[in-house]
Amino acid sequence: MWVNPEEVLLASALWMTERANPYFILQKRKGHGDGGGGLAGLLVGTLDVVLDSSARVAPYRILYQTPDSLVYWTIAHGSSRKEVTENWEWLEQNLLQTLSIFENENDITTFVKGKIQGIIAEYNKSHEIREDDDTDKFKEAIAKFRKLFVMPEEEKLVNYYSCSYWKGKVPRQGWLYLSINHLCFYSYLLGKEAKLVIRWADVTQLEKNATLLLPDMVRVSTRCSEHVFSVFININETFKLMEQLANIAMRQLLDNKGFEQDRCLPKLKKNSPKKVSALKRDLDARAKSERYRALFRLPKDEKLDGHTDCTLWTPFNKMHILGQMFVSTNYICFTSKEETICSLIIPLREVTIVEKADSCNVLPSPLSISTKNKMTFLFANLKDRDFLVQRISDFLQQTTSKIYFEREITGSLSSSDDEAKEFLKEQAWKNHFTEYGQGVCMYRTEKTKELVLQGIPENMRGELWLLFSGAINEMATHPGYYEDLVEKSMGKYNLATEEIERDLHRSLPEHPAFQNEMGIAALRRVLTAYAFRNPNIGYCQAMNIVTSVLLLYAKEEEAFWLLVALCERMLPDYYNTRVVGALVDQGVFEELAHVYVPQLYDCMQALGVISTISLSWFLTLFLSVMPFESAVVVVDCFFYEGIKVIFQLALSVLDANIHQLLGCKDDGEAMTILGRYLDNVTNKDSTLPPIPHLHSLLTDNGDPHPEVDIFKLVRISYEKFGSIRADVIEQMRFKQRLRVIQAIEDTTKRNVVRTIVTETPFSIDELEELYTLFKAEHLTSCYWGSTSNPMSRHDPSLPYLEQYRIDLEQFKVLFALLFPWACSTHADDLALRVFRLLDHNTDALINFREFISGLSVLCHGDLTEKLKFLYKIHILPELHHEQEEPDSACEATQYFFEDITPETSSGLDQKNRAEKDDGFVGVTFKSEKVKKMHTPDYRMYLCLWNQETKAKLENMKDLPKLNQVHQKTN
């Protein structure tokens, strides 16, 4: 293929000239082709791999050189002799004579380079090849990747790295290729190749560690093998990318969503690293946006545009605080270098003025931002202030084109001025609002955190929960959304609504608000609306308990958006059908317990207590195990600090009962101790009337237990375990997510095999291998495309046997691989007929049970069963309504061996006559009975079949009469 001319200094180094003329040279790479070039060829091949030479993919090339010049230019290369010879012949026929008329060598060079560039441009235009951001070097890497590992164009390479792969005790130096769905490694040393291909979906563990011999090492584990890579130039970048790709694969296993590349990224800068692909930039941008959203509790679709170092003037302490400004489509955010000092969120919908202030020595490059609530924020020390102002102005223009409806948020309960403590709390918060601002644009400092830990006043809870969770932003930008959902879901019934109705009266039944129809109706509307918003989650037990508490402090629409923030951002995957998020955090809690309470860890693991308590504590945020007035304090802290509060509190409960738990003999005794401890967690500041705690009523045995103050418990949890960081939790979550999702997949496989093993002659091991192939084919279609939507073929809520389903194109692949009939010259037609027969519900998809039923007959069935199967696949399903039942299986089968009479053949449908001869027996349905023909060779077989079917008449009733059509040969 033609390439943009590139200068070459040494034309003969490692290359052999095969053809030459005064202007062009055709060369072949040493060591390529027959013979391999001996030791020199082996060394060249090794150098090509180690140095990432393009000659590994294109071992032929054409150079241009003027007679008196020492400079050569590469103008074409090829992967085969045939490909490069076509380019050579074109040069000889079209350029050689033209070049002879030039007198100046510079003119010849200019003409040749222009001609080659014109050919490339014309080719790209005619083949509609659009320009992209990938460099030529990276495009070469893509070509190598596809050639070495036989990958289709749909498989996107993200990046590649030089490293060593430890095969046994010997390291193999080579290249690690990371694509969206695969981890691949290739090495070529002195004639020996090493190839490795691993699906990300098969990875069970991914860890980075160091030893004395291998300071930087990545270990990749699957169910059956372990692979070690080392000697990375930048191990942190490589490992982060591997984590990200493994996470994408786990997400595919969880909800079956394929990866979609973001095509709206800004153009690559000229000084960017040469090897960075557009896809790598996309993934980097996603990772940054994800951290940005988590840090400031922003909506899931918010994308970070950029960030820069700056200072922020804070009027409450009259200081310039060093930190970073983050700008996205709808928000300007700031966080100090020391996280606890100050953070700020400014929605662009609140911004009225953005202006550049006058610079001075004390305040260089200042930027002033004013908001609707009369607050002004002064940023300084901005590196590229003009560009930043332009970006913010562009985003403001987009924001002002939208209509936002916002109203002042008030609590759903009235203030209790009679209670001194409650009154003092309210005054403290009002003073805080005066000093630090109120609403979304409030300065969030260590003082804010202190007030939250002291407890939020009853009448301010709803407002502050919305603020700290970020739900206020989603509600403000989606006016009328909740009302529309309620209207659309009204009167609709499905599995989720049935479960909601069943659990409505179990939601805080001890609270007066849910002892009447008004409270129940509000709870029903919120839960049903969310089930229709997010059908992937629908409804899960424990959502009713959490939502009922939200409704006590917030209005219906506010409670709905709080539930959205909870389910989709703050507790990801907690409330899906398999509570994956809760299981992941259960694993994280076990790791934290091992680190922070090691003397208790072994005891708890032996009793199996951690797995039992964590689900009930985490799913309901302690609401189901603590008295109500105490549990809402936990919810206060959770909305401000996130999941780390729940981990801290859980560790504190274990630590407070450590001596009693060490003496437990079984899990029941341990659960009783923990249950009684939590039952007696009190909130003496609460102004609510005492609410009987259902859990306490069920577990109380009359023995007194010392009370535990909830504020003291929270304070202790921060003192002892406050060092737990959010980024560490995310690292632990990744590790546990791999383990949990792969464990779920293994459980599904075992359940499928256990269910179907009695229905088929295949052994358990064979069924497990077949299930793995079946699932792999399904997953392949998810990321390499298929004729049907993968989402419609995988539903985790279905029975195990029906969770994965394949369409016709996928079935053809498995048919060719596994079915004995695949060797036929009409394999595709046979696959189509078999697929139609196995597709019992005619939805153009077959599940694993249907697949195994057909494979069992063809692999383990006797002659009778195979002939029946052959007979059935020739029935035309679209004509079933015209068929007539045969008198017996014997009569029906006889049509296979029946001669066609002139009378019969003349009645054939014209459409069937015109059909193309595909090598199969054509069949037609008869409206009249045909005289039985004598077939003595098959009499014994037909009688045996007839006897067999007498006990199973119901299986034969659907078999229509057939009439064999003999194809005439010319």
JSON list of C-alpha atoms in Angstrom, two decimals, residues 5 23-24 64 66 73 75 91 95 99 102 106-119:
[
{"chain": "A", "resi": 5, "resn": "PRO", "atom": "CA", "xyz": [6.87, 9.58, 1.96]},
{"chain": "A", "resi": 23, "resn": "TYR", "atom": "CA", "xyz": [14.69, 5.93, -9.16]},
{"chain": "A", "resi": 24, "resn": "PHE", "atom": "CA", "xyz": [13.06, 3.12, -7.15]},
{"chain": "A", "resi": 64, "resn": "TYR", "atom": "CA", "xyz": [12.54, 6.36, -3.89]},
{"chain": "A", "resi": 66, "resn": "THR", "atom": "CA", "xyz": [17.41, 10.27, -7.12]},
{"chain": "A", "resi": 73, "resn": "TRP", "atom": "CA", "xyz": [12.19, 7.93, 0.90]},
{"chain": "A", "resi": 75, "resn": "ILE", "atom": "CA", "xyz": [6.77, 5.46, -0.55]},
{"chain": "A", "resi": 91, "resn": "LEU", "atom": "CA", "xyz": [5.55, 2.97, -10.84]},
{"chain": "A", "resi": 95, "resn": "LEU", "atom": "CA", "xyz": [6.22, 7.33, -13.49]},
{"chain": "A", "resi": 99, "resn": "LEU", "atom": "CA", "xyz": [10.69, 11.42, -14.36]},
{"chain": "A", "resi": 102, "resn": "PHE", "atom": "CA", "xyz": [12.95, 16.56, -15.29]},
{"chain": "A", "resi": 106, "resn": "ASN", "atom": "CA", "xyz": [14.55, 18.64, -6.30]},
{"chain": "A", "resi": 107, "resn": "ASP", "atom": "CA", "xyz": [11.76, 18.91, -8.84]},
{"chain": "A", "resi": 108, "resn": "ILE", "atom": "CA", "xyz": [11.74, 15.13, -9.26]},
{"chain": "A", "resi": 109, "resn": "THR", "atom": "CA", "xyz": [11.51, 14.59, -5.49]},
{"chain": "A", "resi": 110, "resn": "THR", "atom": "CA", "xyz": [8.73, 17.16, -5.16]},
{"chain": "A", "resi": 111, "resn": "PHE", "atom": "CA", "xyz": [6.82, 15.58, -8.05]},
{"chain": "A", "resi": 112, "resn": "VAL", "atom": "CA", "xyz": [7.12, 12.00, -6.69]},
{"chain": "A", "resi": 113, "resn": "LYS", "atom": "CA", "xyz": [6.09, 13.00, -3.14]},
{"chain": "A", "resi": 114, "resn": "GLY", "atom": "CA", "xyz": [3.14, 15.01, -4.44]},
{"chain": "A", "resi": 115, "resn": "LYS", "atom": "CA", "xyz": [2.05, 12.16, -6.72]},
{"chain": "A", "resi": 116, "resn": "ILE", "atom": "CA", "xyz": [2.12, 9.58, -3.89]},
{"chain": "A", "resi": 117, "resn": "GLN", "atom": "CA", "xyz": [0.24, 11.91, -1.53]},
{"chain": "A", "resi": 118, "resn": "GLY", "atom": "CA", "xyz": [-2.35, 12.53, -4.23]},
{"chain": "A", "resi": 119, "resn": "ILE", "atom": "CA", "xyz": [-2.86, 8.78, -4.74]}
]
